[in-house]
Amino acid sequence: MGLPQRQPHLQLLLLVVTLVWPQPCMSLELVPYTPRITAWDLEGKVTATTFSLEQPRCVLDRHARGADTLWLVVAFSNASRDFQNPQTLAEIPASPQLLTDGHYMTLPLALDQLPCEDPVGGSSAPVLRVGNDPGCLADLHQPPYCNAPLPSPGPYRVKFLLMDTRGSPQAETMWSEPIALHQGKSPGSIDTWPGRRSGDMIVITSILSSLAGLLLLAFLAASTVRFSSLWWPEEAPEQLRIGSFMGKRYMTHHIPPSEAATLPVGCEPGLDPLPSLSP
């Protein structure tokens, strides 16, 4: 009989506790901004372990104070609805928690690092590359904001969260659309059957193979001609043949006149010797 009389007091106590108890998430403002892949014409905007977001310029400025920090929340697409905003700096999930809890936070930025004006003549595009720090994998004492390469193709969803110096959330953006990373093919899944290749590819391959064969034949022919002269030298002149001796034929007119005059009488070539005058 006394229990019904206590119910109004119990309900009143619960109402007072509900009103007095701090509700930090109730004051969190949702900014109508959706993170997305950068529109800049860049190679590798999405890879097997990274993706590049556009920078949220002038998105959360009116909600922030000078010392506030903008964080990026990365979560698997099917785990994003279960993410609870941290209330202190100690509750910030680190990158290894992606595999266990399905989410983590990274890339803390001060608002002065995100000016409203796009850079003019800069050496790099204004993007935020998620998963761009492979050194995190080897660092045993990695900070909670380590930007480690993403471990799987995903898909992922991201949002920006504005936090003050104590780690209390001040504002947040909407979740992005699912972002799927590129997937590489295993060697066993690559089709090598030539029957499934296009006709143009077969023709180009045949022409290149024929040209390679012709170049090889030309090289072998040139090498044969070059080295044949070393093994089979040209035939020597008739006067220098080995195993025979052939001298030049000398005529009498080759003998100087002085030498011809000293020959004995009757020894001239082509004349009969003179008869002897002795009895």
PDB file of N, CA, C and O in Angstrom, residues 152-196:
ATOM      1  N   SER A 152      42.542  -2.383 -45.019  1.00  0.00           N
ATOM      2  CA  SER A 152      41.683  -3.166 -45.904  1.00  0.00           C
ATOM      3  C   SER A 152      40.963  -2.225 -46.870  1.00  0.00           C
ATOM      4  O   SER A 152      40.961  -1.000 -46.680  1.00  0.00           O
ATOM      5  N   PRO A 153      40.327  -2.780 -47.907  1.00  0.00           N
ATOM      6  CA  PRO A 153      39.637  -1.919 -48.883  1.00  0.00           C
ATOM      7  C   PRO A 153      38.448  -1.166 -48.319  1.00  0.00           C
ATOM      8  O   PRO A 153      37.943  -0.247 -48.937  1.00  0.00           O
ATOM      9  N   GLY A 154      37.962  -1.540 -47.153  1.00  0.00           N
ATOM     10  CA  GLY A 154      36.822  -0.822 -46.578  1.00  0.00           C
ATOM     11  C   GLY A 154      35.500  -1.464 -46.956  1.00  0.00           C
ATOM     12  O   GLY A 154      35.408  -2.697 -47.019  1.00  0.00           O
ATOM     13  N   PRO A 155      34.488  -0.640 -47.229  1.00  0.00           N
ATOM     14  CA  PRO A 155      34.485   0.823 -47.363  1.00  0.00           C
ATOM     15  C   PRO A 155      34.511   1.548 -46.018  1.00  0.00           C
ATOM     16  O   PRO A 155      34.213   0.968 -44.984  1.00  0.00           O
ATOM     17  N   TYR A 156      34.868   2.846 -46.091  1.00  0.00           N
ATOM     18  CA  TYR A 156      35.005   3.687 -44.906  1.00  0.00           C
ATOM     19  C   TYR A 156      34.056   4.879 -45.000  1.00  0.00           C
ATOM     20  O   TYR A 156      33.638   5.283 -46.089  1.00  0.00           O
ATOM     21  N   ARG A 157      33.774   5.442 -43.829  1.00  0.00           N
ATOM     22  CA  ARG A 157      33.094   6.733 -43.724  1.00  0.00           C
ATOM     23  C   ARG A 157      33.920   7.629 -42.800  1.00  0.00           C
ATOM     24  O   ARG A 157      34.550   7.145 -41.857  1.00  0.00           O
ATOM     25  N   VAL A 158      33.911   8.931 -43.053  1.00  0.00           N
ATOM     26  CA  VAL A 158      34.678   9.874 -42.245  1.00  0.00           C
ATOM     27  C   VAL A 158      33.802  11.067 -41.896  1.00  0.00           C
ATOM     28  O   VAL A 158      32.822  11.379 -42.587  1.00  0.00           O
ATOM     29  N   LYS A 159      34.167  11.733 -40.794  1.00  0.00           N
ATOM     30  CA  LYS A 159      33.540  12.996 -40.415  1.00  0.00           C
ATOM     31  C   LYS A 159      34.577  13.825 -39.656  1.00  0.00           C
ATOM     32  O   LYS A 159      35.586  13.292 -39.165  1.00  0.00           O
ATOM     33  N   PHE A 160      34.350  15.125 -39.563  1.00  0.00           N
ATOM     34  CA  PHE A 160      35.215  16.029 -38.813  1.00  0.00           C
ATOM     35  C   PHE A 160      34.560  16.358 -37.479  1.00  0.00           C
ATOM     36  O   PHE A 160      33.347  16.599 -37.405  1.00  0.00           O
ATOM     37  N   LEU A 161      35.411  16.369 -36.440  1.00  0.00           N
ATOM     38  CA  LEU A 161      34.934  16.620 -35.078  1.00  0.00           C
ATOM     39  C   LEU A 161      35.774  17.737 -34.462  1.00  0.00           C
ATOM     40  O   LEU A 161      36.999  17.630 -34.407  1.00  0.00           O
ATOM     41  N   LEU A 162      35.120  18.800 -34.022  1.00  0.00           N
ATOM     42  CA  LEU A 162      35.783  19.932 -33.386  1.00  0.00           C
ATOM     43  C   LEU A 162      35.787  19.731 -31.874  1.00  0.00           C
ATOM     44  O   LEU A 162      34.726  19.517 -31.269  1.00  0.00           O
ATOM     45  N   MET A 163      36.990  19.785 -31.265  1.00  0.00           N
ATOM     46  CA  MET A 163      37.131  19.540 -29.830  1.00  0.00           C
ATOM     47  C   MET A 163      37.931  20.671 -29.207  1.00  0.00           C
ATOM     48  O   MET A 163      38.819  21.262 -29.849  1.00  0.00           O
ATOM     49  N   ASP A 164      37.641  20.977 -27.940  1.00  0.00           N
ATOM     50  CA  ASP A 164      38.382  22.022 -27.238  1.00  0.00           C
ATOM     51  C   ASP A 164      39.628  21.416 -26.587  1.00  0.00           C
ATOM     52  O   ASP A 164      39.946  20.236 -26.786  1.00  0.00           O
ATOM     53  N   THR A 165      40.315  22.212 -25.793  1.00  0.00           N
ATOM     54  CA  THR A 165      41.580  21.774 -25.207  1.00  0.00           C
ATOM     55  C   THR A 165      41.403  20.644 -24.198  1.00  0.00           C
ATOM     56  O   THR A 165      42.342  19.892 -23.936  1.00  0.00           O
ATOM     57  N   ARG A 166      40.235  20.493 -23.622  1.00  0.00           N
ATOM     58  CA  ARG A 166      39.973  19.413 -22.668  1.00  0.00           C
ATOM     59  C   ARG A 166      39.510  18.127 -23.348  1.00  0.00           C
ATOM     60  O   ARG A 166      39.341  17.101 -22.703  1.00  0.00           O
ATOM     61  N   GLY A 167      39.270  18.192 -24.673  1.00  0.00           N
ATOM     62  CA  GLY A 167      38.783  17.025 -25.383  1.00  0.00           C
ATOM     63  C   GLY A 167      37.287  16.928 -25.439  1.00  0.00           C
ATOM     64  O   GLY A 167      36.725  15.875 -25.784  1.00  0.00           O
ATOM     65  N   SER A 168      36.601  18.017 -25.138  1.00  0.00           N
ATOM     66  CA  SER A 168      35.142  18.020 -25.186  1.00  0.00           C
ATOM     67  C   SER A 168      34.669  18.427 -26.584  1.00  0.00           C
ATOM     68  O   SER A 168      35.099  19.460 -27.116  1.00  0.00           O
ATOM     69  N   PRO A 169      33.786  17.672 -27.205  1.00  0.00           N
ATOM     70  CA  PRO A 169      33.311  18.011 -28.561  1.00  0.00           C
ATOM     71  C   PRO A 169      32.514  19.305 -28.572  1.00  0.00           C
ATOM     72  O   PRO A 169      31.722  19.576 -27.663  1.00  0.00           O
ATOM     73  N   GLN A 170      32.723  20.091 -29.629  1.00  0.00           N
ATOM     74  CA  GLN A 170      32.025  21.359 -29.791  1.00  0.00           C
ATOM     75  C   GLN A 170      31.112  21.365 -31.010  1.00  0.00           C
ATOM     76  O   GLN A 170      30.044  21.971 -30.982  1.00  0.00           O
ATOM     77  N   ALA A 171      31.526  20.699 -32.077  1.00  0.00           N
ATOM     78  CA  ALA A 171      30.710  20.640 -33.297  1.00  0.00           C
ATOM     79  C   ALA A 171      31.219  19.476 -34.141  1.00  0.00           C
ATOM     80  O   ALA A 171      32.355  19.007 -33.979  1.00  0.00           O
ATOM     81  N   GLU A 172      30.385  19.020 -35.044  1.00  0.00           N
ATOM     82  CA  GLU A 172      30.765  17.916 -35.914  1.00  0.00           C
ATOM     83  C   GLU A 172      30.093  18.075 -37.266  1.00  0.00           C
ATOM     84  O   GLU A 172      29.065  18.756 -37.399  1.00  0.00           O
ATOM     85  N   THR A 173      30.665  17.434 -38.269  1.00  0.00           N
ATOM     86  CA  THR A 173      30.071  17.441 -39.599  1.00  0.00           C
ATOM     87  C   THR A 173      29.275  16.145 -39.791  1.00  0.00           C
ATOM     88  O   THR A 173      29.240  15.274 -38.928  1.00  0.00           O
ATOM     89  N   MET A 174      28.681  16.022 -40.927  1.00  0.00           N
ATOM     90  CA  MET A 174      27.976  14.807 -41.287  1.00  0.00           C
ATOM     91  C   MET A 174      28.980  13.733 -41.727  1.00  0.00           C
ATOM     92  O   MET A 174      30.127  14.041 -42.066  1.00  0.00           O
ATOM     93  N   TRP A 175      28.530  12.499 -41.715  1.00  0.00           N
ATOM     94  CA  TRP A 175      29.368  11.415 -42.216  1.00  0.00           C
ATOM     95  C   TRP A 175      29.424  11.462 -43.737  1.00  0.00           C
ATOM     96  O   TRP A 175      28.455  11.830 -44.404  1.00  0.00           O
ATOM     97  N   SER A 176      30.576  11.058 -44.277  1.00  0.00           N
ATOM     98  CA  SER A 176      30.738  11.024 -45.722  1.00  0.00           C
ATOM     99  C   SER A 176      30.007   9.827 -46.319  1.00  0.00           C
ATOM    100  O   SER A 176      29.517   8.944 -45.606  1.00  0.00           O
ATOM    101  N   GLU A 177      29.941   9.806 -47.633  1.00  0.00           N
ATOM    102  CA  GLU A 177      29.465   8.617 -48.329  1.00  0.00           C
ATOM    103  C   GLU A 177      30.525   7.510 -48.209  1.00  0.00           C
ATOM    104  O   GLU A 177      31.703   7.794 -47.938  1.00  0.00           O
ATOM    105  N   PRO A 178      30.172   6.258 -48.392  1.00  0.00           N
ATOM    106  CA  PRO A 178      31.173   5.182 -48.296  1.00  0.00           C
ATOM    107  C   PRO A 178      32.315   5.385 -49.293  1.00  0.00           C
ATOM    108  O   PRO A 178      32.093   5.715 -50.465  1.00  0.00           O
ATOM    109  N   ILE A 179      33.520   5.197 -48.814  1.00  0.00           N
ATOM    110  CA  ILE A 179      34.737   5.349 -49.621  1.00  0.00           C
ATOM    111  C   ILE A 179      35.415   3.986 -49.681  1.00  0.00           C
ATOM    112  O   ILE A 179      35.871   3.467 -48.664  1.00  0.00           O
ATOM    113  N   ALA A 180      35.480   3.399 -50.864  1.00  0.00           N
ATOM    114  CA  ALA A 180      36.113   2.095 -51.056  1.00  0.00           C
ATOM    115  C   ALA A 180      37.487   2.294 -51.680  1.00  0.00           C
ATOM    116  O   ALA A 180      37.657   3.085 -52.615  1.00  0.00           O
ATOM    117  N   LEU A 181      38.475   1.590 -51.168  1.00  0.00           N
ATOM    118  CA  LEU A 181      39.831   1.666 -51.696  1.00  0.00           C
ATOM    119  C   LEU A 181      40.001   0.704 -52.862  1.00  0.00           C
ATOM    120  O   LEU A 181      39.207  -0.228 -53.056  1.00  0.00           O
ATOM    121  N   HIS A 182      41.072   0.938 -53.658  1.00  0.00           N
ATOM    122  CA  HIS A 182      41.367   0.047 -54.777  1.00  0.00           C
ATOM    123  C   HIS A 182      41.864  -1.295 -54.260  1.00  0.00           C
ATOM    124  O   HIS A 182      42.592  -1.363 -53.266  1.00  0.00           O
ATOM    125  N   GLN A 183      41.501  -2.339 -54.961  1.00  0.00           N
ATOM    126  CA  GLN A 183      41.926  -3.681 -54.589  1.00  0.00           C
ATOM    127  C   GLN A 183      42.833  -4.235 -55.675  1.00  0.00           C
ATOM    128  O   GLN A 183      42.502  -4.179 -56.859  1.00  0.00           O
ATOM    129  N   GLY A 184      43.998  -4.744 -55.256  1.00  0.00           N
ATOM    130  CA  GLY A 184      44.900  -5.384 -56.192  1.00  0.00           C
ATOM    131  C   GLY A 184      44.476  -6.821 -56.451  1.00  0.00           C
ATOM    132  O   GLY A 184      43.799  -7.451 -55.643  1.00  0.00           O
ATOM    133  N   LYS A 185      44.886  -7.340 -57.608  1.00  0.00           N
ATOM    134  CA  LYS A 185      44.565  -8.706 -57.977  1.00  0.00           C
ATOM    135  C   LYS A 185      45.694  -9.636 -57.566  1.00  0.00           C
ATOM    136  O   LYS A 185      46.865  -9.301 -57.699  1.00  0.00           O
ATOM    137  N   SER A 186      45.324 -10.801 -57.087  1.00  0.00           N
ATOM    138  CA  SER A 186      46.330 -11.808 -56.773  1.00  0.00           C
ATOM    139  C   SER A 186      46.881 -12.393 -58.064  1.00  0.00           C
ATOM    140  O   SER A 186      46.188 -12.444 -59.088  1.00  0.00           O
ATOM    141  N   PRO A 187      48.161 -12.852 -58.064  1.00  0.00           N
ATOM    142  CA  PRO A 187      48.741 -13.408 -59.301  1.00  0.00           C
ATOM    143  C   PRO A 187      47.937 -14.568 -59.863  1.00  0.00           C
ATOM    144  O   PRO A 187      47.871 -14.749 -61.074  1.00  0.00           O
ATOM    145  N   GLY A 188      47.303 -15.373 -59.021  1.00  0.00           N
ATOM    146  CA  GLY A 188      46.561 -16.510 -59.524  1.00  0.00           C
ATOM    147  C   GLY A 188      45.285 -16.127 -60.248  1.00  0.00           C
ATOM    148  O   GLY A 188      44.737 -16.932 -61.007  1.00  0.00           O
ATOM    149  N   SER A 189      44.794 -14.908 -60.021  1.00  0.00           N
ATOM    150  CA  SER A 189      43.549 -14.489 -60.653  1.00  0.00           C
ATOM    151  C   SER A 189      43.759 -13.780 -61.980  1.00  0.00           C
ATOM    152  O   SER A 189      42.791 -13.408 -62.633  1.00  0.00           O
ATOM    153  N   ILE A 190      45.004 -13.587 -62.397  1.00  0.00           N
ATOM    154  CA  ILE A 190      45.289 -12.894 -63.656  1.00  0.00           C
ATOM    155  C   ILE A 190      45.108 -13.861 -64.810  1.00  0.00           C
ATOM    156  O   ILE A 190      45.680 -14.958 -64.828  1.00  0.00           O
ATOM    157  N   ASP A 191      44.300 -13.479 -65.793  1.00  0.00           N
ATOM    158  CA  ASP A 191      44.029 -14.324 -66.946  1.00  0.00           C
ATOM    159  C   ASP A 191      45.155 -14.181 -67.957  1.00  0.00           C
ATOM    160  O   ASP A 191      45.401 -13.097 -68.481  1.00  0.00           O
ATOM    161  N   THR A 192      45.842 -15.302 -68.267  1.00  0.00           N
ATOM    162  CA  THR A 192      46.951 -15.287 -69.230  1.00  0.00           C
ATOM    163  C   THR A 192      46.596 -16.021 -70.519  1.00  0.00           C
ATOM    164  O   THR A 192      47.462 -16.187 -71.382  1.00  0.00           O
ATOM    165  N   TRP A 193      45.358 -16.481 -70.704  1.00  0.00           N
ATOM    166  CA  TRP A 193      44.977 -17.223 -71.897  1.00  0.00           C
ATOM    167  C   TRP A 193      44.913 -16.270 -73.088  1.00  0.00           C
ATOM    168  O   TRP A 193      44.176 -15.292 -73.100  1.00  0.00           O
ATOM    169  N   PRO A 194      45.745 -16.524 -74.175  1.00  0.00           N
ATOM    170  CA  PRO A 194      45.796 -15.582 -75.310  1.00  0.00           C
ATOM    171  C   PRO A 194      44.494 -15.507 -76.084  1.00  0.00           C
ATOM    172  O   PRO A 194      44.247 -14.537 -76.783  1.00  0.00           O
ATOM    173  N   GLY A 195      43.661 -16.540 -75.968  1.00  0.00           N
ATOM    174  CA  GLY A 195      42.406 -16.495 -76.709  1.00  0.00           C
ATOM    175  C   GLY A 195      41.471 -15.407 -76.248  1.00  0.00           C
ATOM    176  O   GLY A 195      40.568 -15.010 -76.979  1.00  0.00           O
ATOM    177  N   ARG A 196      41.683 -14.881 -75.039  1.00  0.00           N
ATOM    178  CA  ARG A 196      40.821 -13.824 -74.511  1.00  0.00           C
ATOM    179  C   ARG A 196      41.413 -12.440 -74.725  1.00  0.00           C
ATOM    180  O   ARG A 196      40.888 -11.471 -74.214  1.00  0.00           O
TER     181      ARG A 196
END
